[in-house]
Each structure stands twice: as C-alpha cells, then as structure tokens.
mmCIF file of N, CA and C in Angstrom:
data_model
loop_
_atom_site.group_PDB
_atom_site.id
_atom_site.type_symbol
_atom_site.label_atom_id
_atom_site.label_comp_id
_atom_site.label_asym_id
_atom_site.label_seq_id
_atom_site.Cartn_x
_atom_site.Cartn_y
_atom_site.Cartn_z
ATOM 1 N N UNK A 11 82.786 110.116 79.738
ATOM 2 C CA UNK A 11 82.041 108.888 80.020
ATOM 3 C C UNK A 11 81.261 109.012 81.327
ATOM 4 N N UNK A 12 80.125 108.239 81.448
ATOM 5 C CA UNK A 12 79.271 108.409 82.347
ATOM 6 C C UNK A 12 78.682 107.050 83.007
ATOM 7 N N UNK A 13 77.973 107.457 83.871
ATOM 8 C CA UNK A 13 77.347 105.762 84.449
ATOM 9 C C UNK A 13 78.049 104.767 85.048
ATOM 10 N N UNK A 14 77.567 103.261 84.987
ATOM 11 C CA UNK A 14 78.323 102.717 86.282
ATOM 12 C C UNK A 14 79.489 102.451 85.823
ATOM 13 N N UNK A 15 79.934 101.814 84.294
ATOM 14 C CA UNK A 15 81.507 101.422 83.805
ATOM 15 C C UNK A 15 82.175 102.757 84.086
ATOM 16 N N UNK A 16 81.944 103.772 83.977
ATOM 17 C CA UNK A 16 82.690 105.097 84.375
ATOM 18 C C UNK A 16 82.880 105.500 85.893
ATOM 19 N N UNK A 17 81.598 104.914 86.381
ATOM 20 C CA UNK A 17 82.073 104.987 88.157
ATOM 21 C C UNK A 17 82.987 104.030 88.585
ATOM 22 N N UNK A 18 82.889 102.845 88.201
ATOM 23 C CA UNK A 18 83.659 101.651 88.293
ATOM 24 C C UNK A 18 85.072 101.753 87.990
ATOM 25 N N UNK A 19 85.499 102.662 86.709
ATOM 26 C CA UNK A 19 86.453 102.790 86.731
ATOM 27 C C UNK A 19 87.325 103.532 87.376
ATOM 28 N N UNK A 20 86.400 104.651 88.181
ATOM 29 C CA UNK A 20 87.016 105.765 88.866
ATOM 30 C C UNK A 20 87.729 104.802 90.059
ATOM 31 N N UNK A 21 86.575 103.939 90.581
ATOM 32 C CA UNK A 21 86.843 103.172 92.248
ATOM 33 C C UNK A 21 87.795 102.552 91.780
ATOM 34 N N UNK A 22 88.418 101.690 90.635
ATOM 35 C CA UNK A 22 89.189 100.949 90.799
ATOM 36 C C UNK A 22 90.878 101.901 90.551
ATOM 37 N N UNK A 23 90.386 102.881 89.880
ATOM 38 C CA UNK A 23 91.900 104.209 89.792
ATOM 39 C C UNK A 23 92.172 104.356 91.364
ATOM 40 N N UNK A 24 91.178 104.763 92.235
ATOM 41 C CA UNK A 24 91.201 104.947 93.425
ATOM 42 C C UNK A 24 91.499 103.514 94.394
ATOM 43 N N UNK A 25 90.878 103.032 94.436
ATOM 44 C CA UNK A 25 91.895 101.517 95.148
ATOM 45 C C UNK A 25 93.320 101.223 94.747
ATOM 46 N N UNK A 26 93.659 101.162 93.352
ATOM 47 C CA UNK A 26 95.190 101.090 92.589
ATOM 48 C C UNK A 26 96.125 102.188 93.731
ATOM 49 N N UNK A 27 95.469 103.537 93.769
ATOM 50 C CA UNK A 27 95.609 104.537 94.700
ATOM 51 C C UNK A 27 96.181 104.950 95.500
ATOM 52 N N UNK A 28 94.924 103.786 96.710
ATOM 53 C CA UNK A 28 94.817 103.809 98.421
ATOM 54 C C UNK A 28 96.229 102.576 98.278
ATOM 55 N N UNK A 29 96.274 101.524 97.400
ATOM 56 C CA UNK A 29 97.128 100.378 97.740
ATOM 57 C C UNK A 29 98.428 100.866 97.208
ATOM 58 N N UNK A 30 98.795 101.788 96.590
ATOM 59 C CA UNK A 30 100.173 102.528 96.363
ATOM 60 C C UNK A 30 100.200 103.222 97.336
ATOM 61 N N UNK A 31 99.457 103.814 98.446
ATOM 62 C CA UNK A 31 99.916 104.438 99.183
ATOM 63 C C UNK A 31 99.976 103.773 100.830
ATOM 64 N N UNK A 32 99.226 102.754 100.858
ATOM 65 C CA UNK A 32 100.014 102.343 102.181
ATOM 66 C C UNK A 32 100.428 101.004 102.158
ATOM 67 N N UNK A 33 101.101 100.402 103.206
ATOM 68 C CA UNK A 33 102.421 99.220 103.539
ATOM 69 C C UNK A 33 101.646 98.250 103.036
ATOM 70 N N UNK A 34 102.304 97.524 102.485
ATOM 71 C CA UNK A 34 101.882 96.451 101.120
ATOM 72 C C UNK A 34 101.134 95.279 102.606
ATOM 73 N N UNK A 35 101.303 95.213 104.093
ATOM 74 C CA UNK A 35 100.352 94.537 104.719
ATOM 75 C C UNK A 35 99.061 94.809 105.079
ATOM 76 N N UNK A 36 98.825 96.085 104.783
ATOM 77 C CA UNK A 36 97.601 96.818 104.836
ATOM 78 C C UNK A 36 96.459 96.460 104.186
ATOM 79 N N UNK A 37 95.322 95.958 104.611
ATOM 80 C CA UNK A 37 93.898 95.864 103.846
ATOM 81 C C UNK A 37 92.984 96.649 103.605
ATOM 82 N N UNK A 38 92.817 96.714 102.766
ATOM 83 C CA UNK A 38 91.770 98.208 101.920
ATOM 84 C C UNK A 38 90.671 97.406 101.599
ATOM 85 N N UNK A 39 89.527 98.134 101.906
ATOM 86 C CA UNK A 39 88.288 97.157 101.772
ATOM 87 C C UNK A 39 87.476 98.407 101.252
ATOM 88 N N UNK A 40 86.631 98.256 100.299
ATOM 89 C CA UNK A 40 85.489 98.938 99.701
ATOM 90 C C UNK A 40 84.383 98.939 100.724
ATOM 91 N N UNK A 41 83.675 100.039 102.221
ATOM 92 C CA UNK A 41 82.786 99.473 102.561
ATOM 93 C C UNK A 41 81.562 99.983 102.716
ATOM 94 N N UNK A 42 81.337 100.282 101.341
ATOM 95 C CA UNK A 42 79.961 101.104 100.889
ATOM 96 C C UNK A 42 79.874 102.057 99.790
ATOM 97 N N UNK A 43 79.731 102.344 98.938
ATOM 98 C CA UNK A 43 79.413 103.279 98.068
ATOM 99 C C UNK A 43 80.969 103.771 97.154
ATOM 100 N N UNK A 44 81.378 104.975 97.635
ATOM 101 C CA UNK A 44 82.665 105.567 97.486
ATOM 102 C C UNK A 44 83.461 106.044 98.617
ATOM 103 N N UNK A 45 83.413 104.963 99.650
ATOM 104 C CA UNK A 45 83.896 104.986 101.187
ATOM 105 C C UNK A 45 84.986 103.836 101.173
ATOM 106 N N UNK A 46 86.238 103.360 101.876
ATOM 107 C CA UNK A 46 87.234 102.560 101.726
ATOM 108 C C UNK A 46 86.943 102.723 103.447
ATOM 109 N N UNK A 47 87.909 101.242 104.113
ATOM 110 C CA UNK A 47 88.025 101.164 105.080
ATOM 111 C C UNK A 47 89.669 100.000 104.942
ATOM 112 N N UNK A 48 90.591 100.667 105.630
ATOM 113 C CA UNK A 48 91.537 100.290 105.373
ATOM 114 C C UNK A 48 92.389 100.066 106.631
ATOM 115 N N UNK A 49 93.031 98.724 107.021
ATOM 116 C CA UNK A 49 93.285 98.350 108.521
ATOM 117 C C UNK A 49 94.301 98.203 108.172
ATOM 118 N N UNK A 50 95.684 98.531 109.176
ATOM 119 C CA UNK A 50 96.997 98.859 108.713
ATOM 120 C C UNK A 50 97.564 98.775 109.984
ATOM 121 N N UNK A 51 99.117 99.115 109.838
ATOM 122 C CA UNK A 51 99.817 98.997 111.025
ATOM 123 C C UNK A 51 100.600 100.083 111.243
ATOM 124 N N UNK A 52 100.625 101.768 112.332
ATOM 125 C CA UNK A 52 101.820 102.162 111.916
ATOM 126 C C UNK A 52 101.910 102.206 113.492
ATOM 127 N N UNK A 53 102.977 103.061 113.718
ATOM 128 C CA UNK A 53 104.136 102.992 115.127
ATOM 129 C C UNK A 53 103.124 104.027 115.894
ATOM 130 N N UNK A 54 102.595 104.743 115.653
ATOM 131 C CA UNK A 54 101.926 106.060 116.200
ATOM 132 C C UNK A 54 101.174 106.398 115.735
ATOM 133 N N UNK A 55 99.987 107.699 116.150
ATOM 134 C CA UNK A 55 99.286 108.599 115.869
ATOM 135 C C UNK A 55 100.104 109.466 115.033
ATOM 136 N N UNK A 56 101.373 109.822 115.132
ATOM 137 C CA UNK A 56 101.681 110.911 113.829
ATOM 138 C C UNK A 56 102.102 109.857 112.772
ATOM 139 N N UNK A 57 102.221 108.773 112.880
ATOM 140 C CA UNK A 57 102.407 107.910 111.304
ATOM 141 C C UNK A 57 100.928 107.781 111.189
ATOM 142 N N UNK A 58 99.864 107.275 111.539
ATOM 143 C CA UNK A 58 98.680 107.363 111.426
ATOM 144 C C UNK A 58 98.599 108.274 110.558
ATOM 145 N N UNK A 59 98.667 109.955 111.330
ATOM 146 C CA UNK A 59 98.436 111.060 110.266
ATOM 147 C C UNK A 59 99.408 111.553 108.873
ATOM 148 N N UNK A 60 100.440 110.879 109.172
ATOM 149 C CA UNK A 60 101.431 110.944 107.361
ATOM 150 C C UNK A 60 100.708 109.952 107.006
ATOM 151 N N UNK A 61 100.910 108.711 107.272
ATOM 152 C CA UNK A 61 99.334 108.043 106.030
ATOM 153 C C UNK A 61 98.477 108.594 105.458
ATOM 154 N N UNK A 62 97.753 109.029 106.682
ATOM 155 C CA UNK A 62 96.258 109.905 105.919
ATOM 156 C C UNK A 62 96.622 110.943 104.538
ATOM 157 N N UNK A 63 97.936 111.323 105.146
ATOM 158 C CA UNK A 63 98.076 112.422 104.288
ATOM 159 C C UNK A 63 98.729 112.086 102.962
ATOM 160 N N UNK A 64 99.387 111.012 102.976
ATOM 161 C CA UNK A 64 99.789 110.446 101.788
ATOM 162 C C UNK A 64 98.570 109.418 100.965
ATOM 163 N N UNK A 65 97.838 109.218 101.979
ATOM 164 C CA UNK A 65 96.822 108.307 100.975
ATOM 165 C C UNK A 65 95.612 109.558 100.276
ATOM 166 N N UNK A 66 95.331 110.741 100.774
ATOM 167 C CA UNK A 66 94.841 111.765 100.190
ATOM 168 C C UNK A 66 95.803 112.522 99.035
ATOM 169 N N UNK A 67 96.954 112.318 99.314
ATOM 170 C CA UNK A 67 97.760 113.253 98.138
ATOM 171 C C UNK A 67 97.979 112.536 97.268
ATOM 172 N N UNK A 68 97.901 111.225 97.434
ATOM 173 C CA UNK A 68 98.298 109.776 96.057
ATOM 174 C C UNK A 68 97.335 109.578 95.244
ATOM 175 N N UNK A 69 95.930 109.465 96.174
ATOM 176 C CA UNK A 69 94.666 109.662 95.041
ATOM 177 C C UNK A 69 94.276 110.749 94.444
ATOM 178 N N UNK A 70 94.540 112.200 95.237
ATOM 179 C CA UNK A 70 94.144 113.460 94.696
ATOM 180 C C UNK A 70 95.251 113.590 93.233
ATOM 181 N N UNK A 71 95.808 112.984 93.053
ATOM 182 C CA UNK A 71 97.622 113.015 92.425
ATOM 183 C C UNK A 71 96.790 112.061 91.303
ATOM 184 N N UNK A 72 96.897 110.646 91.621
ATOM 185 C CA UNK A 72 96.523 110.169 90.666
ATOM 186 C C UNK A 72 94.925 109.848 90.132
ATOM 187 N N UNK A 73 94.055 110.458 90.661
ATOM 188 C CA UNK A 73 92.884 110.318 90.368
ATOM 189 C C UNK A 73 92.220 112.154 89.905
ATOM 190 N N UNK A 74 90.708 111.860 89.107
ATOM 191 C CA UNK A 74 90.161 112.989 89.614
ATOM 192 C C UNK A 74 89.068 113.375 91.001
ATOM 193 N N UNK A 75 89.430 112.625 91.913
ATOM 194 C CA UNK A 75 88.489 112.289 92.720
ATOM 195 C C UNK A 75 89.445 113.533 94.249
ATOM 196 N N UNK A 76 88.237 114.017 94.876
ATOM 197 C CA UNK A 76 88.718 114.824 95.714
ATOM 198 C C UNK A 76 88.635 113.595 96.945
ATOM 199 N N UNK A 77 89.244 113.572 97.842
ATOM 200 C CA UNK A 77 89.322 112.829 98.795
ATOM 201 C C UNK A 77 88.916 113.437 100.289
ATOM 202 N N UNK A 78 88.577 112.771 101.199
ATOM 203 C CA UNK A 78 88.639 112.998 102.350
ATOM 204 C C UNK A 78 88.956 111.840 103.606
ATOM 205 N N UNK A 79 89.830 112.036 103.983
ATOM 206 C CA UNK A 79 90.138 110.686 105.109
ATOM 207 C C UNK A 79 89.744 111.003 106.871
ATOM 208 N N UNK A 80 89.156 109.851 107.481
ATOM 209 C CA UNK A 80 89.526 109.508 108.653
ATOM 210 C C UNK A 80 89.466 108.647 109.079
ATOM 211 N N UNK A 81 90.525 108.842 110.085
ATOM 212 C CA UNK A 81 91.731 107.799 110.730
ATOM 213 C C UNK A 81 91.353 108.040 112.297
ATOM 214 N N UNK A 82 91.212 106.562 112.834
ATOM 215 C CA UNK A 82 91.649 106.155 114.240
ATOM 216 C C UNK A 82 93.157 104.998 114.647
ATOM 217 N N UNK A 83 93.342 105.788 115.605
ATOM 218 C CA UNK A 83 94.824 105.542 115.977
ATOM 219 C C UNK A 83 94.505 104.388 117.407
ATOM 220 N N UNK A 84 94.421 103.143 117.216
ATOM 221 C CA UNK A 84 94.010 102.730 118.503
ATOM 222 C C UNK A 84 95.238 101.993 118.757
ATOM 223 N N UNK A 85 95.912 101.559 119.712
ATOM 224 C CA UNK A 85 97.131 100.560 120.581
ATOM 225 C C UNK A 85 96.020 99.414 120.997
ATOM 226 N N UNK A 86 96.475 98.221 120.277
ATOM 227 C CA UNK A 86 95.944 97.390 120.589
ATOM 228 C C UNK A 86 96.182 96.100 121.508
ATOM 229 N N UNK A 87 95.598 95.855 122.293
ATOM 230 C CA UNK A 87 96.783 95.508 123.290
ATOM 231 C C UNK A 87 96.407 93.837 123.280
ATOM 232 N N UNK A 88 97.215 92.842 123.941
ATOM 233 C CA UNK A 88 96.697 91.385 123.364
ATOM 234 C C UNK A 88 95.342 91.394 124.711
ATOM 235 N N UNK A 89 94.746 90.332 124.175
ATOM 236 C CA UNK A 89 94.144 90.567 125.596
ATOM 237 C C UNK A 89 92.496 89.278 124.462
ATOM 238 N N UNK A 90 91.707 88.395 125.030
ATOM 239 C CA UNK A 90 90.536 87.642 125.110
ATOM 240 C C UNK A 90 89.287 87.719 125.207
ATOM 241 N N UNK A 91 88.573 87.542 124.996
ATOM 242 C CA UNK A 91 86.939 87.298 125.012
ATOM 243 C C UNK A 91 86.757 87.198 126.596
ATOM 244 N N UNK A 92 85.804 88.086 127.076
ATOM 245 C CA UNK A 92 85.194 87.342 128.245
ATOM 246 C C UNK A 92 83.884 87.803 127.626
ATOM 247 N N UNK A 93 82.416 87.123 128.470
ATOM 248 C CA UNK A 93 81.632 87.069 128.296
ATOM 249 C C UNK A 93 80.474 88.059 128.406
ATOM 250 N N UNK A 94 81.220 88.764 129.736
ATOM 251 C CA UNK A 94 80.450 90.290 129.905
ATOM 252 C C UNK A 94 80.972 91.487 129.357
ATOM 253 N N UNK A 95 81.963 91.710 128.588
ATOM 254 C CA UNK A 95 82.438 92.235 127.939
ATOM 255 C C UNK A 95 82.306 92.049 125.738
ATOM 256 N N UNK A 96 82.676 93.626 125.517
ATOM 257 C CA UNK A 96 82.419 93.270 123.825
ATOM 258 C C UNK A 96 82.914 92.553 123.549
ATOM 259 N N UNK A 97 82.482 91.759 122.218
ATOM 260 C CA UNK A 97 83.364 91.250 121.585
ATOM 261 C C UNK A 97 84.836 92.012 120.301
ATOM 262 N N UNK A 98 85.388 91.714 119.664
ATOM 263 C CA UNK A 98 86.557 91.661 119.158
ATOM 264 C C UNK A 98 85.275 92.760 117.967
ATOM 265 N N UNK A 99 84.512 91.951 117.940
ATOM 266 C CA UNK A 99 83.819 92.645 116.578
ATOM 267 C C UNK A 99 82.778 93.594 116.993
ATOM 268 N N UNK A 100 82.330 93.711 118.190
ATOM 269 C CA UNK A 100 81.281 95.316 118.728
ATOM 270 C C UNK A 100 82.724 96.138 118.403
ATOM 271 N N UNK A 101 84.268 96.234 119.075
ATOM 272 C CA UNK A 101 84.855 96.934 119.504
ATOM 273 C C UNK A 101 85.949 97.423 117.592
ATOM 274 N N UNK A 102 85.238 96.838 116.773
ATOM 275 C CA UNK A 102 86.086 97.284 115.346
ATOM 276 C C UNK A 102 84.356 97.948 115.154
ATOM 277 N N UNK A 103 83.140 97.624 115.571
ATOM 278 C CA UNK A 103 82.363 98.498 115.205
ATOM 279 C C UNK A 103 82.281 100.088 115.754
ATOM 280 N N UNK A 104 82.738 99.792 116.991
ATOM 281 C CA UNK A 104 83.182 101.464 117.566
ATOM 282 C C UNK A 104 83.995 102.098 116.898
ATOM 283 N N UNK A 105 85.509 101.840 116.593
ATOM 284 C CA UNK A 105 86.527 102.159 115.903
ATOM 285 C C UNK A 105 85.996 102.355 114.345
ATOM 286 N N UNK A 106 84.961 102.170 114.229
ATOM 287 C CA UNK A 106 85.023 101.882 112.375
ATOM 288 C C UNK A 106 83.544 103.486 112.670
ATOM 289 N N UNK A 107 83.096 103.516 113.285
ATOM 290 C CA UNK A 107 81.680 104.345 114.098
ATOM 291 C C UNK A 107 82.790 106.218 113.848
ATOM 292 N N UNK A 108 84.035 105.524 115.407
ATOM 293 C CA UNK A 108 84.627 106.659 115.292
ATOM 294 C C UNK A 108 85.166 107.421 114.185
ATOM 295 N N UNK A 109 85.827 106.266 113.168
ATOM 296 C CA UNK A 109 86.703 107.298 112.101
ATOM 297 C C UNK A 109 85.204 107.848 111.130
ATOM 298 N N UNK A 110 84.376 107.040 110.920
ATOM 299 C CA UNK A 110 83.330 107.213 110.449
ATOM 300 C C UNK A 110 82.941 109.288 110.412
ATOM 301 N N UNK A 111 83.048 109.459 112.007
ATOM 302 C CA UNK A 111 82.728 110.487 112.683
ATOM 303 C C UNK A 111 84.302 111.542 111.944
ATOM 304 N N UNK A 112 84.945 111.145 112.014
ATOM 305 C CA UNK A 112 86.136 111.987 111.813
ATOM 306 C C UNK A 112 86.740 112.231 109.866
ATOM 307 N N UNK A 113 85.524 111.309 109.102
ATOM 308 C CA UNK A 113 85.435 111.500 107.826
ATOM 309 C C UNK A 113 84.291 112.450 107.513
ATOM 310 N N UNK A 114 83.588 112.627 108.303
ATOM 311 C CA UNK A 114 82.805 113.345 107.930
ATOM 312 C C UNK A 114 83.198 115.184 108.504
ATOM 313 N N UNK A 115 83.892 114.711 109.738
ATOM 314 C CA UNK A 115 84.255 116.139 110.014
ATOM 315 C C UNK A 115 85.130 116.442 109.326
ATOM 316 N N UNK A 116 85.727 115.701 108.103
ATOM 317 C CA UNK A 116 87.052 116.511 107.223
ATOM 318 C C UNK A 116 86.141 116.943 106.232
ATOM 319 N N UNK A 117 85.419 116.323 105.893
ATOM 320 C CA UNK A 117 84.134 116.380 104.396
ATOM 321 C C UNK A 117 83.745 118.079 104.884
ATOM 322 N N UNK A 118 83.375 117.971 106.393
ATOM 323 C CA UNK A 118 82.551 119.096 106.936
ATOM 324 C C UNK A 118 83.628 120.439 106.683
ATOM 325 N N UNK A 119 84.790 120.180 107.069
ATOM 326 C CA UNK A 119 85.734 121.307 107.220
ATOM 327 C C UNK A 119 86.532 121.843 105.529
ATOM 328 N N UNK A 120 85.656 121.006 104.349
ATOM 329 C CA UNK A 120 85.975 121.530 103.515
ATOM 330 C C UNK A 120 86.911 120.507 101.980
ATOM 331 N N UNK A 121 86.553 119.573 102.503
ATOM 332 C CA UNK A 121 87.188 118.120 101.553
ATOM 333 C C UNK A 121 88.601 118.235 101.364
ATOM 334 N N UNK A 122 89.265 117.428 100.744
ATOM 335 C CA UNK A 122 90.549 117.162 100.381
ATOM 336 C C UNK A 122 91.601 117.492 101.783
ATOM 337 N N UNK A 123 90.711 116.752 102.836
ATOM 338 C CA UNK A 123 91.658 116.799 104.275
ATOM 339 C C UNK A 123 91.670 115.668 104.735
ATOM 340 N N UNK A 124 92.525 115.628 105.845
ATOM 341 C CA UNK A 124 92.773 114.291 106.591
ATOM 342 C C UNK A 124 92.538 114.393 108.124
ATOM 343 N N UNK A 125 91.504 113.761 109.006
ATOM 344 C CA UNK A 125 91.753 113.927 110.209
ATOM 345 C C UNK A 125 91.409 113.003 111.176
ATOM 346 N N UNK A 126 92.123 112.762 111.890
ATOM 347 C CA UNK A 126 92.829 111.446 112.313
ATOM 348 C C UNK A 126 92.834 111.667 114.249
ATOM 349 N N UNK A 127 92.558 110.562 114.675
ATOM 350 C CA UNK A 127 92.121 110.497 116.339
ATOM 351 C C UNK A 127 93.318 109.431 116.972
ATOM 352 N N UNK A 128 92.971 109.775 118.490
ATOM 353 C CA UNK A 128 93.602 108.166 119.276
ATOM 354 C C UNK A 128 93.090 108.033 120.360
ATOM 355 N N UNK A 129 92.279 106.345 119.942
ATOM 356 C CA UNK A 129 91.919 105.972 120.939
ATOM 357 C C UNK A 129 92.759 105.583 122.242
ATOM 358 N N UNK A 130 92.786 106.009 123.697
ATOM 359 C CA UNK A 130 93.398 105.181 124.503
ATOM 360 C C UNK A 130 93.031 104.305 124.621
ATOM 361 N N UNK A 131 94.567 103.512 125.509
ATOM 362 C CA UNK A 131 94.298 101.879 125.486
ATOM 363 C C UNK A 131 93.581 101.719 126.308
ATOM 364 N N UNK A 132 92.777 102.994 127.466
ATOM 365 C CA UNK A 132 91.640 102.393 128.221
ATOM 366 C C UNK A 132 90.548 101.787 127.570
ATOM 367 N N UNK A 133 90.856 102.297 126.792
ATOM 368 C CA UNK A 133 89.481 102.035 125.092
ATOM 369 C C UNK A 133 89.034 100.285 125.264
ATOM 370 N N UNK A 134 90.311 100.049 125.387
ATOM 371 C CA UNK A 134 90.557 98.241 125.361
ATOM 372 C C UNK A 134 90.680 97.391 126.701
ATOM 373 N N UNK A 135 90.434 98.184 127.600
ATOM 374 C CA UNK A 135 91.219 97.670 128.763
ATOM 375 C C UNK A 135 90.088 96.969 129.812
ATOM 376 N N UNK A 136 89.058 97.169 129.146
ATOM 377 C CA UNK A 136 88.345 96.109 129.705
ATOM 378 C C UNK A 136 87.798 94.853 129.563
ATOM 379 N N UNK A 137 88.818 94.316 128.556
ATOM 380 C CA UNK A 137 88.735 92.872 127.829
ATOM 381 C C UNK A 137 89.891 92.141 129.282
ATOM 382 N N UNK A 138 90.130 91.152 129.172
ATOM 383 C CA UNK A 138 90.989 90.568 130.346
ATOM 384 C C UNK A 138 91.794 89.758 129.472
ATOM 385 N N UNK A 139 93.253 90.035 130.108
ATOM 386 C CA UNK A 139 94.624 89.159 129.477
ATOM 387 C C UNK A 139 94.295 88.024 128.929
ATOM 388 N N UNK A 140 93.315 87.242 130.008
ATOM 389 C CA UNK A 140 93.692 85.469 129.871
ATOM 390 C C UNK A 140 92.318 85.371 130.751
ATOM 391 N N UNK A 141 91.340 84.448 130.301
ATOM 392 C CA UNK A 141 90.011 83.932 131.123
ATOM 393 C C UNK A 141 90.547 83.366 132.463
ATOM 394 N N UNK A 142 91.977 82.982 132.777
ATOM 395 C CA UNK A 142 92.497 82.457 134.195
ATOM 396 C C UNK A 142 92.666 83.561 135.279
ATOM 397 N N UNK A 143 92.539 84.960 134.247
ATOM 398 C CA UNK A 143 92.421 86.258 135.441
ATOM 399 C C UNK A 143 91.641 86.318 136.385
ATOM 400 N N UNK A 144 90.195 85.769 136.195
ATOM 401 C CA UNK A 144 89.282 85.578 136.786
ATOM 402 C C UNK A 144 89.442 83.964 137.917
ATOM 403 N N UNK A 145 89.957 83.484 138.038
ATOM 404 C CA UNK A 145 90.099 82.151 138.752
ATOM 405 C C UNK A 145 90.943 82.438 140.445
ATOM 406 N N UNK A 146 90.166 82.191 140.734
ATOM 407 C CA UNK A 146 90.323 82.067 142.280
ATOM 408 C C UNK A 146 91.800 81.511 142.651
ATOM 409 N N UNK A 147 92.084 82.571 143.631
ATOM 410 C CA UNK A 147 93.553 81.864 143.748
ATOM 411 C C UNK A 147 93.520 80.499 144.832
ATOM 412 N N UNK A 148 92.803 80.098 144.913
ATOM 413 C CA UNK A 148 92.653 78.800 146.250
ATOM 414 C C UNK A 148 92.235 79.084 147.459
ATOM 415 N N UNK A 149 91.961 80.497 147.746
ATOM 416 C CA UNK A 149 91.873 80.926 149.316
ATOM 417 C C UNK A 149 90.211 81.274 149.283
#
C-alpha cells in the first residue's frame, strides 16, 4: 500500500510505539512531518538516554520505520517571568532548536541511533525565583 492512508497508518503504528515506550505521563506530540516531540520526566541524563534507547528499539521492533532520536536533558528549576529575560516559551524553543540539532546528528551518524545532551541549570538561571528578588530591601 501506498500514499497518504498508508503513511497515516505507518505514523499512527509509530505513536502506538513512542506511547508504549515511555511513562504513561509523558506527551508525545506529532511536530511536523515524520518528527515527534515528546516532553517527559526522567531522574537524569542516563534515564534520558535508556529512553531514547527504548523508544528507538520499541518502534524499530514494532514498526517498519527506521528511527532516529534526540534528546535534551535539561533540570528545570522553579523559578518566574521577569521582563528582561525569555520567556517560558523562547526557552522550550531553544531546547526543542537543541534536540532538533542532536536528531539530526544521529540521522548524520547513520540512523537507527539515539543521541541525547544536558543542558546545565545555568541554561535556566537567569529567570529569577520570585519578581520580589528584585525589591529593594528598604535601605
């Protein structure tokens, strides 16, 4: 079979897939073509990379589709909006930029790989705890 009901069916073998393979709180989002973007929670950069590697061996397993993943590992720390600083949504466009960069270097190094980064929390650290950080102590 061929064409879009045959592509269609491939993406949805492959989502069934990506969502058997990671923590049932995890969101898998379609975000472009035959690209997934999937926001999750694990303890570390090496659970980061057993993900990757289980969400490439679950679809390569149950699909015919060769896979390639990348993963950013960021610590996210709590922290507010200030005004001279990104927002919440420039700083998932960096992170989404980076793995972007690190799917293509698995594609580059030969497909059916996984390779996976970490951002430090300096990454984040210029958002401020609480807008009262900034408030004059009285003196």
């Amino acid at each position: 079979p061929h064409g879009h009901s045959a592509g269609d069916a491939i993406l949805v073998e492959i989502t069934n897939a990506i969502q058997n393979a990671v923590p049932p709180s995890s969101l898998v989002a379609r975000s472009g073509g035959e690209e997934f973007a999937i926001l999750t929670v694990t303890d570390d950069a090496v659970g980061l990379s057993r993900l990757a590697d289980d969400i490439r061996l679950t679809v390569s397993s149950s699909t015919d589709a060769t896979v390639s993943v990348g993963g950013v590992c960021a610590e996210i720390i709590e922290a507010t909006y200030h005004s001279d600083h990104p927002t919440l949504s420039e700083l998932m466009d960096r992170l989404s930029a980076q793995a972007d960069q690190l799917l293509y270097a698995a594609k580059g190094m030969g497909r059916n790989r996984a390779e996976t980064a970490t951002v430090a929390p300096s990454y984040w650290r210029h958002l401020r705890s609480s807008p009262t950080d900034e408030q004059d102590d009285g003196h």
